[in-house]
PDB file of C-alpha atoms in Angstrom:
ATOM      1  CA  MET M  61     114.851  87.860 122.539  1.00 78.00           C
ATOM      2  CA  VAL M  62     114.651  91.543 122.862  1.00 76.00           C
ATOM      3  CA  ILE M  63     118.273  92.283 122.335  1.00 82.00           C
ATOM      4  CA  TYR M  64     119.301  89.779 119.549  1.00 76.00           C
ATOM      5  CA  LEU M  65     116.369  90.875 117.679  1.00 68.00           C
ATOM      6  CA  THR M  66     117.666  94.151 117.920  1.00 72.00           C
ATOM      7  CA  ILE M  67     121.625  93.857 116.741  1.00 77.00           C
ATOM      8  CA  THR M  68     120.606  91.243 114.260  1.00 71.00           C
ATOM      9  CA  LYS M  69     117.164  92.925 112.676  1.00 65.00           C
ATOM     10  CA  ARG M  70     116.386  89.076 112.058  1.00 66.00           C
ATOM     11  CA  ASP M  71     112.074  90.383 112.194  1.00 61.00           C
ATOM     12  CA  LEU M  72     112.963  93.044 110.010  1.00 58.00           C
ATOM     13  CA  ILE M  73     111.117  93.223 107.159  1.00 56.00           C
ATOM     14  CA  ALA M  74     113.349  93.867 104.126  1.00 50.00           C
ATOM     15  CA  VAL M  75     112.139  96.749 101.257  1.00 48.00           C
ATOM     16  CA  SER M  76     113.890  97.243  98.086  1.00 42.00           C
ATOM     17  CA  ALA M  77     115.971 100.640  97.636  1.00 40.00           C
ATOM     18  CA  SER M  78     112.364 101.996  95.140  1.00 42.00           C
ATOM     19  CA  GLU M  79     110.524 100.994  98.470  1.00 43.00           C
ATOM     20  CA  ALA M  80     112.451 102.981 101.476  1.00 44.00           C
ATOM     21  CA  GLN M  81     111.444 106.326 101.144  1.00 42.00           C
ATOM     22  CA  LEU M  82     111.799 107.576 104.949  1.00 40.00           C
ATOM     23  CA  ASP M  83     114.753 109.464 104.261  1.00 40.00           C
ATOM     24  CA  THR M  84     112.848 111.285 101.627  1.00 40.00           C
ATOM     25  CA  PRO M  85     109.485 112.945 103.354  1.00 41.00           C
ATOM     26  CA  SER M  86     108.616 114.227  99.900  1.00 42.00           C
ATOM     27  CA  GLY M  87     107.778 110.991  98.798  1.00 41.00           C
ATOM     28  CA  PRO M  88     109.431 109.371  95.589  1.00 43.00           C
ATOM     29  CA  SER M  89     112.697 110.850  94.401  1.00 41.00           C
ATOM     30  CA  GLU M  90     111.655 110.509  91.080  1.00 44.00           C
ATOM     31  CA  VAL M  91     108.182 113.604  90.566  1.00 45.00           C
ATOM     32  CA  PRO M  92     106.256 113.296  87.853  1.00 46.00           C
ATOM     33  CA  ALA M  93     105.193 117.242  86.325  1.00 47.00           C
ATOM     34  CA  ALA M  94     102.113 118.866  88.391  1.00 49.00           C
ATOM     35  CA  ASP M  95     100.163 117.926  85.635  1.00 58.00           C
ATOM     36  CA  GLU M  96     100.784 114.136  86.346  1.00 61.00           C
ATOM     37  CA  SER M  97     100.002 113.539  89.469  1.00 87.00           C
ATOM     38  CA  ASN M  98      99.102 109.736  90.222  1.00 93.00           C
ATOM     39  CA  VAL M  99      97.709 108.944  92.995  1.00 95.00           C
ATOM     40  CA  LEU M 100      96.889 105.159  94.508  1.00 95.00           C
ATOM     41  CA  VAL M 101      93.926 104.791  96.445  1.00 94.00           C
ATOM     42  CA  VAL M 102      93.359 101.998  98.110  1.00 91.00           C
ATOM     43  CA  THR M 103      89.577 100.998  99.384  1.00 86.00           C
ATOM     44  CA  ASN M 104      88.911  98.603 102.142  1.00 75.00           C
ATOM     45  CA  LYS M 105      85.971  97.554  99.899  1.00 71.00           C
ATOM     46  CA  THR M 106      85.035  96.719  96.150  1.00 64.00           C
ATOM     47  CA  GLU M 107      82.966  99.660  96.021  1.00 69.00           C
ATOM     48  CA  ALA M 108      83.118 103.195  95.541  1.00 74.00           C
ATOM     49  CA  THR M 109      81.738 104.719  99.753  1.00 81.00           C
ATOM     50  CA  PRO M 110      80.949 108.031  99.259  1.00 86.00           C
ATOM     51  CA  ALA M 111      83.946 109.134 101.839  1.00 86.00           C
ATOM     52  CA  LEU M 112      86.465 107.673  99.124  1.00 87.00           C
ATOM     53  CA  VAL M 113      84.479 109.585  96.656  1.00 89.00           C
ATOM     54  CA  ASP M 114      84.432 112.293  98.602  1.00 91.00           C
ATOM     55  CA  ALA M 115      88.542 111.939  99.203  1.00 91.00           C
ATOM     56  CA  MET M 116      88.750 111.782  95.899  1.00 92.00           C
ATOM     57  CA  ARG M 117      86.786 114.364  94.248  1.00 91.00           C
ATOM     58  CA  GLU M 118      88.812 116.892  96.704  1.00 92.00           C
ATOM     59  CA  ARG M 119      92.370 116.196  96.135  1.00 93.00           C
ATOM     60  CA  ALA M 120      91.033 116.258  92.039  1.00 91.00           C
ATOM     61  CA  ALA M 121      90.114 119.602  93.385  1.00 90.00           C
ATOM     62  CA  ALA M 122      93.479 120.995  94.710  1.00 90.00           C
ATOM     63  CA  GLY M 123      95.130 120.240  90.838  1.00 90.00           C
ATOM     64  CA  PRO M 124      95.202 117.515  87.597  1.00 90.00           C
ATOM     65  CA  ALA M 125      95.362 113.531  88.981  1.00 91.00           C
ATOM     66  CA  LYS M 126      94.928 110.031  88.168  1.00 93.00           C
ATOM     67  CA  PHE M 127      93.900 108.041  90.513  1.00 95.00           C
ATOM     68  CA  PHE M 128      94.827 104.159  90.812  1.00 94.00           C
ATOM     69  CA  LEU M 129      92.414 102.230  92.913  1.00 92.00           C
ATOM     70  CA  LEU M 130      93.560  99.160  94.717  1.00 90.00           C
ATOM     71  CA  VAL M 131      91.105  97.139  96.470  1.00 86.00           C
ATOM     72  CA  PRO M 132      90.951  94.185  98.314  1.00 81.00           C
ATOM     73  CA  ASN M 133      89.605  90.467  96.855  1.00 77.00           C
ATOM     74  CA  PRO M 134      86.655  89.503  98.100  1.00 71.00           C
ATOM     75  CA  ASP M 135      87.712  85.944  98.030  1.00 66.00           C
ATOM     76  CA  HIS M 136      91.004  86.771  99.942  1.00 56.00           C
ATOM     77  CA  LEU M 137      88.992  88.448 103.061  1.00 53.00           C
ATOM     78  CA  PRO M 138      87.158  85.261 105.026  1.00 48.00           C
ATOM     79  CA  PHE M 139      90.349  83.953 106.203  1.00 47.00           C
ATOM     80  CA  ASP M 140      93.091  85.771 104.436  1.00 50.00           C
ATOM     81  CA  ARG M 141      94.013  83.150 102.078  1.00 51.00           C
ATOM     82  CA  VAL M 142      95.225  83.918  98.605  1.00 54.00           C
ATOM     83  CA  ALA M 143      92.557  83.422  96.160  1.00 53.00           C
ATOM     84  CA  VAL M 144      93.231  83.306  92.434  1.00 64.00           C
ATOM     85  CA  ASP M 145      89.830  83.395  90.810  1.00 68.00           C
ATOM     86  CA  ILE M 146      89.325  87.230  90.773  1.00 76.00           C
ATOM     87  CA  ALA M 147      85.820  87.479  88.830  1.00 79.00           C
ATOM     88  CA  ASP M 148      84.703  88.765  92.032  1.00 77.00           C
ATOM     89  CA  GLY M 149      86.503  91.261  92.254  1.00 78.00           C
ATOM     90  CA  GLU M 150      87.016  92.250  88.660  1.00 85.00           C
ATOM     91  CA  LYS M 151      83.532  92.508  88.595  1.00 84.00           C
ATOM     92  CA  ALA M 152      82.810  95.425  91.556  1.00 79.00           C
ATOM     93  CA  LEU M 153      85.707  97.009  89.896  1.00 85.00           C
ATOM     94  CA  GLU M 154      84.420  97.672  86.746  1.00 87.00           C
ATOM     95  CA  SER M 155      81.717  99.765  88.468  1.00 83.00           C
ATOM     96  CA  ALA M 156      83.271 100.938  90.783  1.00 83.00           C
ATOM     97  CA  LEU M 157      85.729 102.637  88.698  1.00 89.00           C
ATOM     98  CA  PRO M 158      82.888 104.772  86.077  1.00 89.00           C
ATOM     99  CA  ARG M 159      81.478 106.378  89.253  1.00 86.00           C
ATOM    100  CA  LEU M 160      84.407 107.213  90.844  1.00 88.00           C
ATOM    101  CA  GLN M 161      85.702 108.783  86.942  1.00 90.00           C
ATOM    102  CA  GLU M 162      82.468 110.830  86.567  1.00 91.00           C
ATOM    103  CA  GLU M 163      82.230 112.004  90.253  1.00 88.00           C
ATOM    104  CA  SER M 164      85.372 112.764  91.057  1.00 87.00           C
ATOM    105  CA  GLY M 165      86.597 114.324  87.090  1.00 87.00           C
ATOM    106  CA  ALA M 166      89.339 112.773  87.221  1.00 89.00           C
ATOM    107  CA  GLU M 167      90.827 109.569  85.026  1.00 91.00           C
ATOM    108  CA  VAL M 168      90.628 106.777  87.590  1.00 93.00           C
ATOM    109  CA  GLU M 169      92.356 102.520  86.524  1.00 93.00           C
ATOM    110  CA  GLY M 170      92.543  99.864  88.904  1.00 92.00           C
ATOM    111  CA  ARG M 171      93.862  96.279  89.498  1.00 89.00           C
ATOM    112  CA  VAL M 172      92.165  93.556  92.242  1.00 87.00           C
ATOM    113  CA  ALA M 173      94.737  92.756  95.129  1.00 84.00           C
ATOM    114  CA  SER M 174      96.774  89.999  94.370  1.00 80.00           C
ATOM    115  CA  SER M 175      97.615  89.235  97.980  1.00 78.00           C
ATOM    116  CA  PRO M 176      95.886  89.028 101.247  1.00 75.00           C
ATOM    117  CA  ASN M 177      97.934  91.603 102.538  1.00 79.00           C
ATOM    118  CA  ALA M 178      97.210  94.957 101.975  1.00 82.00           C
ATOM    119  CA  TYR M 179     100.621  96.368 102.391  1.00 86.00           C
ATOM    120  CA  ASP M 180     101.740  93.727 100.285  1.00 86.00           C
ATOM    121  CA  ASP M 181      99.998  94.966  97.232  1.00 88.00           C
ATOM    122  CA  ILE M 182     100.838  99.091  98.024  1.00 92.00           C
ATOM    123  CA  VAL M 183     104.004  98.269  97.839  1.00 92.00           C
ATOM    124  CA  ALA M 184     104.095  96.143  94.742  1.00 90.00           C
ATOM    125  CA  ALA M 185     101.418  99.014  93.169  1.00 92.00           C
ATOM    126  CA  LEU M 186     104.198 101.802  94.578  1.00 94.00           C
ATOM    127  CA  SER M 187     107.580 100.231  92.925  1.00 91.00           C
ATOM    128  CA  GLY M 188     105.373  99.516  89.549  1.00 87.00           C
ATOM    129  CA  GLY M 189     104.124 102.630  89.064  1.00 87.00           C
ATOM    130  CA  ASP M 190     104.988 106.365  89.507  1.00 90.00           C
ATOM    131  CA  TYR M 191     102.520 107.540  92.387  1.00 94.00           C
ATOM    132  CA  ARG M 192     103.132 111.237  94.197  1.00 93.00           C
ATOM    133  CA  GLU M 193     100.402 110.351  97.187  1.00 95.00           C
ATOM    134  CA  ILE M 194      98.358 107.558  98.538  1.00 96.00           C
ATOM    135  CA  ILE M 195      94.544 107.541  99.652  1.00 94.00           C
ATOM    136  CA  LEU M 196      94.069 105.180 102.319  1.00 91.00           C
ATOM    137  CA  GLU M 197      90.090 104.046 103.092  1.00 88.00           C
ATOM    138  CA  THR M 198      89.488 102.254 106.475  1.00 80.00           C
ATOM    139  CA  LEU M 199      87.788 100.467 108.661  1.00 70.00           C
ATOM    140  CA  PRO M 200      89.135  99.715 112.060  1.00 61.00           C
ATOM    141  CA  SER M 201      91.224  96.574 112.195  1.00 55.00           C
ATOM    142  CA  HIS M 202      88.883  93.815 114.256  1.00 58.00           C
ATOM    143  CA  VAL M 203      86.345  94.746 112.064  1.00 60.00           C
ATOM    144  CA  SER M 204      88.790  94.271 108.381  1.00 57.00           C
ATOM    145  CA  HIS M 205      91.070  91.378 107.567  1.00 56.00           C
ATOM    146  CA  TRP M 206      92.419  93.090 104.633  1.00 53.00           C
ATOM    147  CA  LEU M 207      93.408  96.311 105.965  1.00 57.00           C
ATOM    148  CA  HIS M 208      95.663  94.807 108.991  1.00 58.00           C
ATOM    149  CA  VAL M 209      96.506  96.758 112.396  1.00 61.00           C
ATOM    150  CA  ASP M 210      98.990  99.629 112.222  1.00 76.00           C
ATOM    151  CA  LEU M 211      98.325  99.779 108.377  1.00 82.00           C
ATOM    152  CA  PRO M 212      98.262 103.529 108.261  1.00 85.00           C
ATOM    153  CA  GLU M 213     101.294 103.962 110.045  1.00 84.00           C
ATOM    154  CA  ARG M 214     102.914 101.302 108.355  1.00 87.00           C
ATOM    155  CA  VAL M 215     102.266 103.019 104.734  1.00 90.00           C
ATOM    156  CA  THR M 216     103.517 106.488 106.096  1.00 89.00           C
ATOM    157  CA  HIS M 217     106.601 104.972 106.839  1.00 90.00           C
ATOM    158  CA  LEU M 218     106.698 104.140 102.228  1.00 92.00           C
ATOM    159  CA  GLY M 219     107.529 108.132 102.350  1.00 92.00           C
ATOM    160  CA  TYR M 220     104.129 109.519 100.163  1.00 93.00           C
ATOM    161  CA  PRO M 221     101.934 111.530 101.101  1.00 94.00           C
ATOM    162  CA  LEU M 222      98.343 109.603 102.841  1.00 93.00           C
ATOM    163  CA  THR M 223      95.236 110.565 103.158  1.00 92.00           C
ATOM    164  CA  THR M 224      93.626 108.371 105.327  1.00 89.00           C
ATOM    165  CA  VAL M 225      89.592 108.405 104.819  1.00 87.00           C
ATOM    166  CA  ALA M 226      87.336 106.099 106.885  1.00 81.00           C
ATOM    167  CA  ALA M 227      85.149 104.016 105.226  1.00 74.00           C
ATOM    168  CA  THR M 228      81.498 104.516 106.145  1.00 64.00           C
ATOM    169  CA  ARG M 229      78.909 101.999 104.904  1.00 57.00           C
TER     170      ARG M 229
END
């Protein structure tokens, strides 16, 4: 089986050219100017935690940045199922955005995830935006169902600079 999968590569997830940044350690080939650094922020929760606020504040202090916050849909979490209703997630996002914008001193936008798999939403966000880096807030995999096992490692293979933040309760 191992030899079969090695030769056929049927077990690999296909990625588009815009996602395949493995050969470019600095990230995407089209890099925005220094004054428009876009940072994708992926959280484990629908609320802003102190660790996440600190990471965003540090990034904003390093240079001009715009943040895009991707939060899980609370209805996805219990069973890794797709839920069409995002009202709870939207409500939490609306309360988190002003705080993050105020405390980071930078523009912050966001959306509720559409998939129960965080990696899929990250890839979709990256292909739909012009990001230079990622901040990923995680809990241990046995606690978080949305941020599956080895997510930070998988995200590093997308070729963007990654800051991993331990979620605080």
